[in-house]
Amino acid sequence: MTIPYNFDPLGSSNMPTYDPGTILIEHSGEYTYNIKLSRGVYKIALCGSGGTGTVWIAGSYGMGSSGGSGAFVEIEIFNPRNQQLQIYAPPARINRGSQAGGDAVMTLNNVEIVRAGGGRPGGAGYGGSGGTYTVNSSSGLITILSTNGINGKGGGAGFSGSAPEGASVSLYGSWGTGREVNSNPGGLRVEYLRYS
């Protein structure tokens, strides 16, 4: 049962669902989060996964490279009505083999709003570049109040086992770190801020 109040006098389903500051989800690793997002202001974060590198012989030395880190994006949005939110966070890349990190993607009613790209793979003699992000601010489905987007950092090359990592740019743990082997997965986070 809903209780009518002055912003929603008929007691519809647009009443606040959560207490301010409620974290609906915070997850690292491969996951698809689906929810009917109710009206309100939310902070949503997502991060691509890191890339991996490779090994080669230079002279008589075993050399290695690391992949770049995934991009990170955190947006604050006003969602004016109940809409279907989906966020995909990508898995870690296991082993070597110059693997690109996966993209994290947020859609609203099947329209892409945010993409946080995965880190690029490292190769023989070079580290992978960091992932890049995009934000679709013209969808008309939401109002984007603020955007904090950070492109990933590049990995490096050096002796195998000690090639410089593509450092994580995530504000929540070490999501998306790029490495020579076994990169970090991406992540996602949704926080309810207030009814508006």
Coordinates of C-alpha atoms in Angstrom, one line a residue:
M1 CA 0.0 0.0 0.0
T2 CA 1.3 3.5 -0.9
I3 CA 0.7 6.6 1.1
P4 CA -0.3 9.7 -0.9
Y5 CA 1.7 12.9 -0.4
N6 CA 2.0 16.3 -2.1
F7 CA 4.4 15.3 -4.8
D8 CA 2.5 12.1 -5.7
P9 CA -1.1 12.7 -4.5
L10 CA -2.6 9.6 -6.1
G11 CA -0.2 7.2 -4.4
S12 CA 1.4 6.0 -7.7
S13 CA 4.5 3.8 -7.9
N14 CA 6.7 6.9 -8.4
M15 CA 7.1 7.4 -4.7
P16 CA 10.6 7.1 -3.3
T17 CA 11.6 3.4 -3.0
Y18 CA 14.9 3.7 -1.1
D19 CA 16.4 5.7 1.7
P20 CA 18.9 8.3 0.5
G21 CA 22.4 6.9 0.3
T22 CA 21.2 3.3 -0.3
I23 CA 23.7 1.3 -2.5
L24 CA 21.5 -0.9 -4.7
I25 CA 24.5 -2.9 -5.9
E26 CA 28.3 -2.7 -5.9
H27 CA 29.9 -5.6 -7.8
S28 CA 33.3 -6.5 -9.3
G29 CA 33.5 -9.2 -12.0
E30 CA 31.3 -10.3 -14.8
Y31 CA 27.7 -9.5 -14.1
T32 CA 24.5 -8.1 -15.8
Y33 CA 22.4 -6.0 -13.5
N34 CA 18.8 -5.5 -14.5
I35 CA 16.3 -3.4 -12.6
K36 CA 13.2 -1.3 -13.1
L37 CA 14.7 2.0 -12.0
S38 CA 12.2 4.2 -10.2
R39 CA 12.0 8.0 -10.3
G40 CA 14.8 9.7 -8.5
V41 CA 18.4 10.9 -8.5
Y42 CA 21.1 8.2 -8.8
K43 CA 24.9 7.9 -8.9
I44 CA 25.9 5.1 -11.3
A45 CA 29.5 3.9 -11.8
L46 CA 31.0 1.4 -14.2
C47 CA 34.4 0.3 -15.3
G48 CA 35.9 -1.7 -18.1
S49 CA 38.2 -4.6 -17.4
G50 CA 42.0 -4.5 -17.9
G51 CA 43.9 -5.9 -20.9
T52 CA 46.7 -8.4 -20.7
G53 CA 50.1 -8.5 -22.4
T54 CA 52.6 -10.9 -23.9
V55 CA 56.1 -12.2 -23.5
W56 CA 59.0 -12.3 -25.9
I57 CA 62.8 -12.8 -26.0
A58 CA 65.1 -9.8 -26.5
G59 CA 68.7 -10.8 -26.6
S60 CA 68.8 -13.4 -23.9
Y61 CA 66.2 -11.8 -21.7
G62 CA 62.6 -12.7 -21.2
M63 CA 60.6 -9.6 -21.7
G64 CA 56.9 -8.9 -21.0
S65 CA 54.3 -6.2 -21.5
S66 CA 51.1 -5.3 -19.6
G67 CA 47.7 -4.3 -21.0
G68 CA 46.1 -1.0 -20.3
S69 CA 43.5 -0.4 -17.6
G70 CA 39.8 -0.1 -18.3
A71 CA 38.1 3.3 -18.4
F72 CA 35.9 4.4 -15.4
V73 CA 32.8 6.5 -15.5
E74 CA 30.5 7.8 -12.7
I75 CA 27.4 9.8 -13.6
E76 CA 24.8 11.4 -11.5
I77 CA 21.4 11.3 -13.2
F78 CA 17.8 12.3 -12.6
N79 CA 15.5 9.5 -13.8
P80 CA 12.0 11.1 -14.3
R81 CA 10.0 7.8 -14.5
N82 CA 10.2 4.1 -14.1
Q83 CA 12.6 2.8 -16.8
Q84 CA 14.5 -0.4 -17.4
L85 CA 18.2 -0.1 -16.4
Q86 CA 20.8 -2.6 -17.5
I87 CA 24.5 -2.5 -16.7
Y88 CA 27.0 -5.1 -17.9
A89 CA 30.4 -5.4 -16.1
P90 CA 33.0 -7.5 -17.9
P91 CA 35.2 -10.3 -16.6
A92 CA 38.9 -10.4 -16.0
R93 CA 41.2 -11.6 -18.8
I94 CA 42.9 -14.7 -17.7
N95 CA 46.5 -15.6 -18.8
R96 CA 48.6 -13.8 -21.4
G97 CA 48.1 -13.6 -25.1
S98 CA 47.6 -9.9 -25.7
Q99 CA 43.9 -9.8 -24.8
A100 CA 41.8 -6.6 -24.8
G101 CA 39.7 -5.9 -21.7
G102 CA 36.0 -6.0 -22.0
D103 CA 33.7 -2.9 -22.1
A104 CA 31.2 -2.1 -19.3
V105 CA 27.9 -0.8 -20.8
M106 CA 24.9 0.9 -19.3
T107 CA 21.6 1.0 -21.2
L108 CA 18.2 2.5 -20.3
N109 CA 15.2 1.1 -22.2
N110 CA 17.8 -0.6 -24.5
V111 CA 19.4 2.8 -25.4
E112 CA 23.1 3.0 -24.7
I113 CA 23.9 5.7 -22.2
V114 CA 27.5 5.0 -21.0
R115 CA 30.3 2.8 -22.2
A116 CA 33.6 2.4 -20.3
G117 CA 36.0 0.7 -22.6
G118 CA 38.3 -2.1 -21.7
G119 CA 42.1 -1.7 -21.6
R120 CA 44.0 -2.5 -24.8
P121 CA 46.4 -5.4 -25.0
G122 CA 50.2 -5.1 -24.7
G123 CA 52.4 -6.5 -27.5
A124 CA 56.1 -7.2 -28.0
G125 CA 57.9 -4.1 -27.0
Y126 CA 55.0 -2.0 -25.9
G127 CA 52.3 -1.8 -23.2
G128 CA 48.6 -1.5 -24.1
S129 CA 46.8 1.8 -24.0
G130 CA 44.0 2.6 -21.5
G131 CA 40.3 2.2 -22.4
T132 CA 38.2 5.2 -23.3
Y133 CA 34.7 6.2 -22.2
T134 CA 31.7 7.6 -23.9
V135 CA 28.5 9.2 -22.5
N136 CA 25.3 9.7 -24.5
S137 CA 23.9 12.9 -23.0
S138 CA 21.2 13.4 -25.7
S139 CA 19.0 10.3 -25.2
G140 CA 16.2 12.3 -23.7
L141 CA 15.5 9.4 -21.3
I142 CA 17.3 11.0 -18.3
T143 CA 19.0 14.2 -17.2
I144 CA 22.7 13.8 -16.6
L145 CA 23.5 16.1 -13.7
S146 CA 27.3 15.4 -13.6
T147 CA 29.9 13.2 -15.3
N148 CA 33.2 12.0 -13.8
G149 CA 34.9 10.1 -16.6
I150 CA 38.4 8.9 -16.5
N151 CA 40.2 7.1 -19.4
G152 CA 42.3 4.1 -18.5
K153 CA 46.1 4.2 -18.0
G154 CA 48.6 2.5 -20.3
G155 CA 50.6 -0.5 -19.3
G156 CA 54.3 -0.8 -19.9
A157 CA 57.0 -3.1 -21.1
G158 CA 59.9 -4.5 -19.1
F159 CA 61.3 -7.8 -17.8
S160 CA 58.7 -10.5 -17.8
G161 CA 56.9 -10.6 -14.5
S162 CA 57.7 -7.0 -13.7
A163 CA 56.2 -5.1 -16.6
P164 CA 54.5 -1.9 -15.3
E165 CA 50.7 -2.4 -14.8
G166 CA 48.0 -0.3 -16.4
A167 CA 46.9 1.2 -13.1
S168 CA 43.3 1.2 -12.2
V169 CA 41.5 4.6 -12.5
S170 CA 38.4 3.3 -10.6
L171 CA 37.1 5.2 -7.5
Y172 CA 36.0 1.8 -6.1
G173 CA 38.8 -0.6 -5.5
S174 CA 41.1 -1.7 -8.3
W175 CA 38.6 -2.5 -11.0
G176 CA 40.0 -2.8 -14.4
T177 CA 43.8 -3.0 -13.7
G178 CA 45.8 -4.1 -16.7
R179 CA 48.6 -6.7 -16.3
E180 CA 50.9 -8.9 -18.1
V181 CA 48.8 -11.8 -17.0
N182 CA 45.4 -12.0 -15.2
S183 CA 44.0 -8.5 -15.5
N184 CA 41.3 -7.2 -13.1
P185 CA 37.6 -7.4 -14.0
G186 CA 35.4 -4.4 -14.5
G187 CA 32.7 -3.4 -12.0
L188 CA 29.5 -1.5 -11.5
R189 CA 27.8 0.4 -8.7
V190 CA 24.4 2.1 -8.3
E191 CA 23.5 4.4 -5.4
Y192 CA 20.1 6.1 -4.8
L193 CA 20.7 9.7 -3.7
R194 CA 17.2 11.2 -3.4
Y195 CA 13.7 11.6 -4.8
S196 CA 13.3 14.7 -7.0

